[in-house]
Structures are given as C-alpha cells and as structure tokens.
PDB file of C-alpha atoms in Angstrom:
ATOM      1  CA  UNK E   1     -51.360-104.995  27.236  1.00  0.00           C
ATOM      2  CA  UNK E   2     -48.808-107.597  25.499  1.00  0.00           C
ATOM      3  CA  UNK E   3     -51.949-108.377  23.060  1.00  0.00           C
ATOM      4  CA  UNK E   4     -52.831-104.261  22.626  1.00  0.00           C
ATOM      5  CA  UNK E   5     -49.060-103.719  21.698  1.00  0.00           C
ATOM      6  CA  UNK E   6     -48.466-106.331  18.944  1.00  0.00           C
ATOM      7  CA  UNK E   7     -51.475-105.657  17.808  1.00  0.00           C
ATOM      8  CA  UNK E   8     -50.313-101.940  17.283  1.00  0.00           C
ATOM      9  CA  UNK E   9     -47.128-103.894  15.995  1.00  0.00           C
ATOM     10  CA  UNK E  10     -48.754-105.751  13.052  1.00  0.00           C
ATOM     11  CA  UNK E  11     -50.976-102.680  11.988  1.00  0.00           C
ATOM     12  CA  UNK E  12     -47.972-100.542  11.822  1.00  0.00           C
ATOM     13  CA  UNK E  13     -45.934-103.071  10.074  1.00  0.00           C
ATOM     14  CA  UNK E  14     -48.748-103.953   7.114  1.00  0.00           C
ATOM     15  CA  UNK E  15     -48.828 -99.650   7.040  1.00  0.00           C
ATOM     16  CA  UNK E  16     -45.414 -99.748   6.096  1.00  0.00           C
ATOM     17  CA  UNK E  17     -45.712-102.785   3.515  1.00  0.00           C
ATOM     18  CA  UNK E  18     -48.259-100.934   1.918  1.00  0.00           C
ATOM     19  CA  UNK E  19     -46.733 -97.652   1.436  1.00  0.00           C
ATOM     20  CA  UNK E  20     -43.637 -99.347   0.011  1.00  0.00           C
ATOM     21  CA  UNK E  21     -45.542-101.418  -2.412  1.00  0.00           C
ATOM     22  CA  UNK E  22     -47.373 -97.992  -3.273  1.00  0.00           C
ATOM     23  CA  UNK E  23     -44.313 -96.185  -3.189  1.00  0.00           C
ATOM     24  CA  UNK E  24     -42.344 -98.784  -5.911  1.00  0.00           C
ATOM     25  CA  UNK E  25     -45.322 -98.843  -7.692  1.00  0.00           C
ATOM     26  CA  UNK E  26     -45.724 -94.984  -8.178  1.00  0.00           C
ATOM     27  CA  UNK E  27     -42.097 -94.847  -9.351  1.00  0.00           C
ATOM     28  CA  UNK E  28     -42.783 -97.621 -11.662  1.00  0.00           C
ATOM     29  CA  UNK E  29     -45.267 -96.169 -13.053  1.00  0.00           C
ATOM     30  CA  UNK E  30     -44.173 -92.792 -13.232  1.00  0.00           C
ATOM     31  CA  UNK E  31     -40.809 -93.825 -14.799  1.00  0.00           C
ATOM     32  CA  UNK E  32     -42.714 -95.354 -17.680  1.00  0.00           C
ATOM     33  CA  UNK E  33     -44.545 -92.491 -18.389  1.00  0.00           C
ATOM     34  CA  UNK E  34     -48.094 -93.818 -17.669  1.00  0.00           C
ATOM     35  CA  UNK E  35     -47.244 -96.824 -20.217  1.00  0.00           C
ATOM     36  CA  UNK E  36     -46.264 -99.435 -18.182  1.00  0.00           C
ATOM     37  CA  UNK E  37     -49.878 -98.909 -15.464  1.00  0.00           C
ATOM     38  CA  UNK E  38     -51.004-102.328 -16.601  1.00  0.00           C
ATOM     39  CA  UNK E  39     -47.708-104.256 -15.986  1.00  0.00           C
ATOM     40  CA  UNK E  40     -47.249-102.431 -12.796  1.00  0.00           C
ATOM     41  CA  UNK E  41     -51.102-102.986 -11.501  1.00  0.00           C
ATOM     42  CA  UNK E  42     -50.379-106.803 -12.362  1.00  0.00           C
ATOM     43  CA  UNK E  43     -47.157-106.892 -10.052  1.00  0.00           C
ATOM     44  CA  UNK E  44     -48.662-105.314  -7.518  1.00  0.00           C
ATOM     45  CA  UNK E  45     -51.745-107.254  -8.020  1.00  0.00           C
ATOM     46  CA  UNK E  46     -49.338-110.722  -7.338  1.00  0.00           C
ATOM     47  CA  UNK E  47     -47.741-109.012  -3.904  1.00  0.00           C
ATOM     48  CA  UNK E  48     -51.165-108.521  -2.574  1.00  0.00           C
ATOM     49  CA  UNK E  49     -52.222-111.908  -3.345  1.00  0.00           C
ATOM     50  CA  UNK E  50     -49.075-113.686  -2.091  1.00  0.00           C
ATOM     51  CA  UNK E  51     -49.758-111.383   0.880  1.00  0.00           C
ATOM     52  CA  UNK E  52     -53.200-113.358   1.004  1.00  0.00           C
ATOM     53  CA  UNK E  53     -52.102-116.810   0.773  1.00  0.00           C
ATOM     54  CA  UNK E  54     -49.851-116.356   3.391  1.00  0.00           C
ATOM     55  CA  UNK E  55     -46.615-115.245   2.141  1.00  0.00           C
ATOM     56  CA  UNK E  56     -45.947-112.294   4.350  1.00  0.00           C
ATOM     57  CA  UNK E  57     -42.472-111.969   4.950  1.00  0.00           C
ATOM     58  CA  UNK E  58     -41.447-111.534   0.493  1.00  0.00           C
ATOM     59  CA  UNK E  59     -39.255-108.917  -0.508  1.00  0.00           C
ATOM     60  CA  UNK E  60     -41.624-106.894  -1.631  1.00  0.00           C
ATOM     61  CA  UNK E  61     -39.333-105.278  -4.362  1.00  0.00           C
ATOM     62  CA  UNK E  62     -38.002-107.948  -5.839  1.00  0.00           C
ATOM     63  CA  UNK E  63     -41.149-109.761  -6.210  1.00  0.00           C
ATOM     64  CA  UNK E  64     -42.711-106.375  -8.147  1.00  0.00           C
ATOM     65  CA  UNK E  65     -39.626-106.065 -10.324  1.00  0.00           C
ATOM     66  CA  UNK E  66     -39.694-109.889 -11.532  1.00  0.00           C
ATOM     67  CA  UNK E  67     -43.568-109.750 -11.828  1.00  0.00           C
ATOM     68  CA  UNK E  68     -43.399-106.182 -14.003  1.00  0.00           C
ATOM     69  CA  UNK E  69     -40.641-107.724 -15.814  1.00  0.00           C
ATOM     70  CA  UNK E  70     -42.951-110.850 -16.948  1.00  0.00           C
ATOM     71  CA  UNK E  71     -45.995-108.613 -17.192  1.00  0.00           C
ATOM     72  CA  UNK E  72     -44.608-106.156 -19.300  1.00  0.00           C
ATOM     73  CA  UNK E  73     -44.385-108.957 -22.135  1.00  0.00           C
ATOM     74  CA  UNK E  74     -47.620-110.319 -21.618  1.00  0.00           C
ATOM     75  CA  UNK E  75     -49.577-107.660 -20.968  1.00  0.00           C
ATOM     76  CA  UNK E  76     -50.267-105.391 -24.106  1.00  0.00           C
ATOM     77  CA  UNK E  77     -53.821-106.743 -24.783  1.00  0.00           C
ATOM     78  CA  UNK E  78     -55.172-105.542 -21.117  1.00  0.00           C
ATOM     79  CA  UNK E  79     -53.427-102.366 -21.893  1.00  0.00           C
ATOM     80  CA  UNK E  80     -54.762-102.217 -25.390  1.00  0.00           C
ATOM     81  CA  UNK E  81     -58.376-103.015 -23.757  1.00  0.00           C
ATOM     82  CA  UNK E  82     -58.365-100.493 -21.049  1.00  0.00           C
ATOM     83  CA  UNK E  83     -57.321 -97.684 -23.713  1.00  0.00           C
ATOM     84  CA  UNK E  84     -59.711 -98.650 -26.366  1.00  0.00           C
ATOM     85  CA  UNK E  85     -62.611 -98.592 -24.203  1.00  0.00           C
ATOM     86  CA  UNK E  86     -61.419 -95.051 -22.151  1.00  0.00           C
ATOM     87  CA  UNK E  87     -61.327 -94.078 -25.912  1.00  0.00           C
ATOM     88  CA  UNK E  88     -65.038 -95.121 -26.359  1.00  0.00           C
ATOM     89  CA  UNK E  89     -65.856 -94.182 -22.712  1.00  0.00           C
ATOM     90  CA  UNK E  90     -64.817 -90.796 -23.447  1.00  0.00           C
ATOM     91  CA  UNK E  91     -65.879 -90.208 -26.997  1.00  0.00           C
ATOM     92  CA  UNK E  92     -69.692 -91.385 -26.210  1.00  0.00           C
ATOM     93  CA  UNK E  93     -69.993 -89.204 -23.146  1.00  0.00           C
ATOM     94  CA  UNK E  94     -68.881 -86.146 -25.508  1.00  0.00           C
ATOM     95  CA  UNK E  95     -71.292 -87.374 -28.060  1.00  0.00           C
ATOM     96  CA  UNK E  96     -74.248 -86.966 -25.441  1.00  0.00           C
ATOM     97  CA  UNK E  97     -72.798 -83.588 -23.756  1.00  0.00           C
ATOM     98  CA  UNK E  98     -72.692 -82.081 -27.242  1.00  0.00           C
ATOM     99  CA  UNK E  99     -76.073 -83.188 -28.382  1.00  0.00           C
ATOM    100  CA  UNK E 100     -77.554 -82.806 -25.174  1.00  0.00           C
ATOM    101  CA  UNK E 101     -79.277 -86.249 -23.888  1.00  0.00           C
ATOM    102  CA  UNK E 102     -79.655 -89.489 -25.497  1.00  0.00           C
ATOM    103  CA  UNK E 103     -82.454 -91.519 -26.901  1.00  0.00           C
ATOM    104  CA  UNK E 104     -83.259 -93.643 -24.333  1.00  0.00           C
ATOM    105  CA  UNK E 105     -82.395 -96.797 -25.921  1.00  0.00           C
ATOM    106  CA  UNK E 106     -78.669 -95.267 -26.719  1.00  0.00           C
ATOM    107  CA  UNK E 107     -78.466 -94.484 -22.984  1.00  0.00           C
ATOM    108  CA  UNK E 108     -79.799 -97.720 -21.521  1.00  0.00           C
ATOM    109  CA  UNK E 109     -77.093 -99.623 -24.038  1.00  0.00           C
ATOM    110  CA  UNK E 110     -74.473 -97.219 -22.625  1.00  0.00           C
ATOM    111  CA  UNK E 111     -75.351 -97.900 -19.222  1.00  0.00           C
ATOM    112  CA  UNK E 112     -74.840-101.728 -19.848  1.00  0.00           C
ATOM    113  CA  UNK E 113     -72.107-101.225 -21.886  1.00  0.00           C
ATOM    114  CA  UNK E 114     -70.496 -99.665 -18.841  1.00  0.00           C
ATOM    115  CA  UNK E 115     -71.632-101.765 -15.989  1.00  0.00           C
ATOM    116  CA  UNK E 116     -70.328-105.084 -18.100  1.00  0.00           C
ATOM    117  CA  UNK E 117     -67.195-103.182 -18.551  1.00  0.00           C
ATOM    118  CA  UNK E 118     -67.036-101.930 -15.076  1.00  0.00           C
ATOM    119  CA  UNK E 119     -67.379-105.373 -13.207  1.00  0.00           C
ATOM    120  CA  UNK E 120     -65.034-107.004 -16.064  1.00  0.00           C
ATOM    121  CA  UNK E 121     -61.946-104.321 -14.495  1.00  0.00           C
ATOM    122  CA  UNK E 122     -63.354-104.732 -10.987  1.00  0.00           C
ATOM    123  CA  UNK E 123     -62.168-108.675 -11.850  1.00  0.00           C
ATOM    124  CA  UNK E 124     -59.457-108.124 -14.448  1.00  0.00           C
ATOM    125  CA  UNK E 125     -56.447-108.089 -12.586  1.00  0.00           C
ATOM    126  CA  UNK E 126     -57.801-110.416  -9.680  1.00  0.00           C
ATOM    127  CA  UNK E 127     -58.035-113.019 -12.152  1.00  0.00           C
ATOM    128  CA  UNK E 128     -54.931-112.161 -13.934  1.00  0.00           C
ATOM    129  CA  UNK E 129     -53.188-112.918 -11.440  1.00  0.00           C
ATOM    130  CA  UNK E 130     -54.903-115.668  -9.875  1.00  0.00           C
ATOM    131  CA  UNK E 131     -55.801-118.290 -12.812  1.00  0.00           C
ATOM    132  CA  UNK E 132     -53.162-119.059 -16.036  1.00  0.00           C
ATOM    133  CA  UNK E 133     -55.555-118.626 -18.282  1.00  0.00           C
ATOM    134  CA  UNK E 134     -55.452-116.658 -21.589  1.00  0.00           C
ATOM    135  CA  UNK E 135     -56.438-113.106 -22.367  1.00  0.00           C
ATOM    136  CA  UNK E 136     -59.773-113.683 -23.900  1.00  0.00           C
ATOM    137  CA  UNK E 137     -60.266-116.147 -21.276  1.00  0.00           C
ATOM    138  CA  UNK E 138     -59.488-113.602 -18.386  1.00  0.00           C
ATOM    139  CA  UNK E 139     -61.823-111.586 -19.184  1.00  0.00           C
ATOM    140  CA  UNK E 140     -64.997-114.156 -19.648  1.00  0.00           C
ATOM    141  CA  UNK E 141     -63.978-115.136 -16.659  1.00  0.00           C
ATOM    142  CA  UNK E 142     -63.912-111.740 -14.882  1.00  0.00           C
ATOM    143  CA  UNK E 143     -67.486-111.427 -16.487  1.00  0.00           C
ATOM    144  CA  UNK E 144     -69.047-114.463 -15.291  1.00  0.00           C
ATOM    145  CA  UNK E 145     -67.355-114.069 -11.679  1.00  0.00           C
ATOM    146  CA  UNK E 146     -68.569-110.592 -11.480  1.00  0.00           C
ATOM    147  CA  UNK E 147     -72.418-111.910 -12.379  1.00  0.00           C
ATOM    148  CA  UNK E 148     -72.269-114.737 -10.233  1.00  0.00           C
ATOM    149  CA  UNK E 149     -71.180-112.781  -7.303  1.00  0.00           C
ATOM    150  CA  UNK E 150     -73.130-109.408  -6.690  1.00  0.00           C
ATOM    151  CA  UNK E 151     -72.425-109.517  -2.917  1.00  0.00           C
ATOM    152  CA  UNK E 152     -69.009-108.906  -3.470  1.00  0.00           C
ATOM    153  CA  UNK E 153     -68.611-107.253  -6.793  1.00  0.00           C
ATOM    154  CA  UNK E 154     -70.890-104.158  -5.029  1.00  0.00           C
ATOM    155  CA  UNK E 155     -68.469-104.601  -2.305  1.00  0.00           C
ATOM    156  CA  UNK E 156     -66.079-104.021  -4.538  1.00  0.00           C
ATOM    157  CA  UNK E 157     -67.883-100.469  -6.002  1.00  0.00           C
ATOM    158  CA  UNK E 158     -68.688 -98.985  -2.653  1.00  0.00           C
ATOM    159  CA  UNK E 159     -65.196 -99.748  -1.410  1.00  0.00           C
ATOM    160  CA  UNK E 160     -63.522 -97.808  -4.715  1.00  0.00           C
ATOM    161  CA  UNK E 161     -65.962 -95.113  -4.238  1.00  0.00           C
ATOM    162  CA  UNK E 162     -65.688 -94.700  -0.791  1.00  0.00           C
ATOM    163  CA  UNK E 163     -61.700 -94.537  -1.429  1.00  0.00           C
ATOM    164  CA  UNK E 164     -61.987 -91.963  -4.137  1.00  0.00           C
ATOM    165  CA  UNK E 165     -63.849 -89.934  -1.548  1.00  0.00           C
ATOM    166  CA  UNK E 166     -61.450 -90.410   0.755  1.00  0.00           C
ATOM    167  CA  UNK E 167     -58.808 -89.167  -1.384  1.00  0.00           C
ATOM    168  CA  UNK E 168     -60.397 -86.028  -2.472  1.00  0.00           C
ATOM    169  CA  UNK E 169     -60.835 -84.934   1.158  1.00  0.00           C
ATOM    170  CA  UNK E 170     -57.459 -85.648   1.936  1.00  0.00           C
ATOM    171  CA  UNK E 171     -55.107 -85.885  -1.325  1.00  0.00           C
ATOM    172  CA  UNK E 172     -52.020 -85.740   0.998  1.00  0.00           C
ATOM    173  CA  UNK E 173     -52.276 -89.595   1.676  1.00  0.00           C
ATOM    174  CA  UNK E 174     -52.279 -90.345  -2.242  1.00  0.00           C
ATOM    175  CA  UNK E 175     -48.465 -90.736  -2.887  1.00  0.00           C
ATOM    176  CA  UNK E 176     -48.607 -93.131   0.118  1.00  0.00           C
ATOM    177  CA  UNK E 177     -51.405 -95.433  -0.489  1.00  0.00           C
ATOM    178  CA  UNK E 178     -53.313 -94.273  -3.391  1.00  0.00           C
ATOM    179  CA  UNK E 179     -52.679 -96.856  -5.327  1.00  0.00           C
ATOM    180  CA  UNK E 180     -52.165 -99.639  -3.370  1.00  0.00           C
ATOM    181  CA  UNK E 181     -55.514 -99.455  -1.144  1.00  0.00           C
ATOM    182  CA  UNK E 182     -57.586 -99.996  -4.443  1.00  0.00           C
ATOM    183  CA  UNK E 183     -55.802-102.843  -5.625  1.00  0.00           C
ATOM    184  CA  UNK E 184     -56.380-104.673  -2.206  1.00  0.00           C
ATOM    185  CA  UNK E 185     -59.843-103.705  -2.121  1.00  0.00           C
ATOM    186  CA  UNK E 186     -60.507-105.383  -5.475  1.00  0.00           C
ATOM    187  CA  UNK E 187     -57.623-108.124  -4.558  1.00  0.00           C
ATOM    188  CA  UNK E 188     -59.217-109.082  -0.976  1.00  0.00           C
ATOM    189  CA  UNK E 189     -62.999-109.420  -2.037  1.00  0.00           C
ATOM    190  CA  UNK E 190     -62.029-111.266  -5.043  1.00  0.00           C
ATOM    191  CA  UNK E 191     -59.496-113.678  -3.882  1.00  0.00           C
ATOM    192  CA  UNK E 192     -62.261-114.801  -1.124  1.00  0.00           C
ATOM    193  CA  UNK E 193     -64.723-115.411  -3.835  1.00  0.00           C
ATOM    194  CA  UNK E 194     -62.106-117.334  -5.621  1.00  0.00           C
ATOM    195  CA  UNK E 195     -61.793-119.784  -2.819  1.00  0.00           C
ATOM    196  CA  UNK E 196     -65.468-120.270  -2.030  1.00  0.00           C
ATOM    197  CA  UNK E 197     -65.621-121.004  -5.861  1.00  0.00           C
ATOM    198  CA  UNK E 198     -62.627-123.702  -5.516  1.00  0.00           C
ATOM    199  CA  UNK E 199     -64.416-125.324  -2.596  1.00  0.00           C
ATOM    200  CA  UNK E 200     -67.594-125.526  -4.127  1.00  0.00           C
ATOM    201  CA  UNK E 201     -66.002-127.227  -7.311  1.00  0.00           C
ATOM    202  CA  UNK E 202     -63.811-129.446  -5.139  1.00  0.00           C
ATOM    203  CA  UNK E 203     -67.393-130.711  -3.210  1.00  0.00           C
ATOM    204  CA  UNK E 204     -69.091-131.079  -6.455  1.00  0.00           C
ATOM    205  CA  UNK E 205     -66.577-133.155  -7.637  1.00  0.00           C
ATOM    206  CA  UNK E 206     -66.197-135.112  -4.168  1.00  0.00           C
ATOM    207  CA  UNK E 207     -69.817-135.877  -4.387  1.00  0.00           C
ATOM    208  CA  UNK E 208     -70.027-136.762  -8.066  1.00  0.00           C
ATOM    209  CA  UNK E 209     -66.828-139.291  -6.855  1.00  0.00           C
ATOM    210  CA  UNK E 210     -68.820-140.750  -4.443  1.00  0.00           C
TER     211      UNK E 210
END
C-alpha cells in the first residue's frame, strides 16, 4: 500500500512539473508574440533533459528564464530555418493544390525533401541542447542521428502523431501540457539514443586502447 501511494506520489508530482514547465513556457511564448518559440522550445528542451540526467529537484523557472535568456542570442538561425522552410513547406503544397497533382518526380523530391526535414526537427532541439556544437553542425548531426536510428526516430513520429490526436479529441488539456508532452517525447527517445551512441564510442575507443 506504502509502494501504491508514493507511487501515486511521484506521478502526481512529475504532473505538476510538467504543467508548470508548459504553463511558463506558454506565457513565454505568448508574451513574445510567437517570436521567441525557438528560444523558448530550447529552454524547455534543457529542463527536460536535466530532468533526464537526474536533476529533478531544479527550479524549474529559473532554469527556463536563464536558458531563454542565452537562447534568445543564439538562436536566430534555427528560427530563421524553421520559417524558411514553413515558407517553402507551404508555398509548394499551394503550388500542387492549384495545379492539381505533381509530376511524379516533383512529388517524390518533395516527399524527401520533407522526410530529411522532418527527422532533422524531430533531432534539432535534442541535439541543441545536448552537444556544443555549432549551427550547421547541429543540424548534420540531427541528420545523421535520425538515419542511423530508425527505431527511435519512428518512435518519435508515432508518438507526435498519436499526441496531436490526442489533442484534437480533447483540446481542453492543451494549455496544460500541449507543449511540454512533445518536447519530452522527442527529448526522451533522443537522449537514450544519445547515450547508447556515447557508450558505443567510449568501447570503440577502449578496444582500439587495448
């Protein structure tokens, strides 16, 4: 029964974590008009992933505010990438409703085109703020991790898909965790692939040593 209880205990208490991290991260984003939704992803991105590595008992606000703060400085490219390629996102798929279809060839390169894409944001903030690394390199490396790893980068899909579902049958729950519950199911998936990776490197190179 003691077991059952804090059980109940510690799901309750991560419930509440994550609608406060969703609720700061709403206002955030709301306050800056819709500009500042890469910064704020990124902070939010670092809570979940000190949440990971074990840091559970942060101040959940104060950690978003200094990681925005820092974010907000470096993070105009991301922001610049996501709009550019909503932009082309947008502007092809009017193309082909206009004209009515595609030449195959056109819609097989836009079907790439948006799978690469697709698997590079599924990684983008996962790797932002797991690896110092710079911009360009961020995003190779958000490519090659999301190649290398189809177990979990599907995992990743179904799980956003599954969670956009879930909102649209029940939108009340949005304001409370709409945000938040995609970010750790790209965060989670990702962050265990980035240790599996680390291991394997750290064996290679304990064998090569040897």
């Amino acid at each position: 029964m003691e077991k059952t209880m804090n059980g109940l205990y510690t799901i309750c208490e991560w419930i509440s974590k994550g609608a406060w991290l969703n609720l700061i991260w709403l206002v955030y984003l709301i306050a800056g008009i819709g500009l500042t939704a890469v910064p704020t992803a990124i902070a939010a991105f670092i809570v979940i992933r000190k949440w990971l590595r074990g840091e559970t008992d942060l101040k959940i606000w104060r950690t978003f505010h200094t990681a925005f703060i820092t974010a907000c400085i470096k993070s105009w490219k991301p922001a610049l990438l996501f709009t550019g390629t909503l932009i082309l996102l947008m502007t092809q798929a009017a193309y082909f409703f206009i004209n009515g279809g595609a030449h195959p060839v056109q819609l097989a390169a836009t079907v790439l085109f948006i799978t690469v894409i697709g698997g590079i944001s599924l990684y983008l903030f996962p790797v932002w703020v797991h690896y110092e690394l710079s911009f360009i390199q961020i995003v190779k490396q958000a490519a090659l991790i999301a190649i290398i790893s189809p177990l979990h980068t599907l995992l990743m899909a179904f799980s956003a898909a599954a969670l956009v579902l879930l909102f649209a049958a029940i939108p009340a729950l949005i304001p409370f965790f709409g945000l938040v519950t995609f970010a750790v199911a790209f965060m989670v998936p990702a962050y265990h692939r980035f240790i599996q990776i680390s291991r394997k490197k750290e064996a290679l190179q304990t064998e090569m040593v040897s």
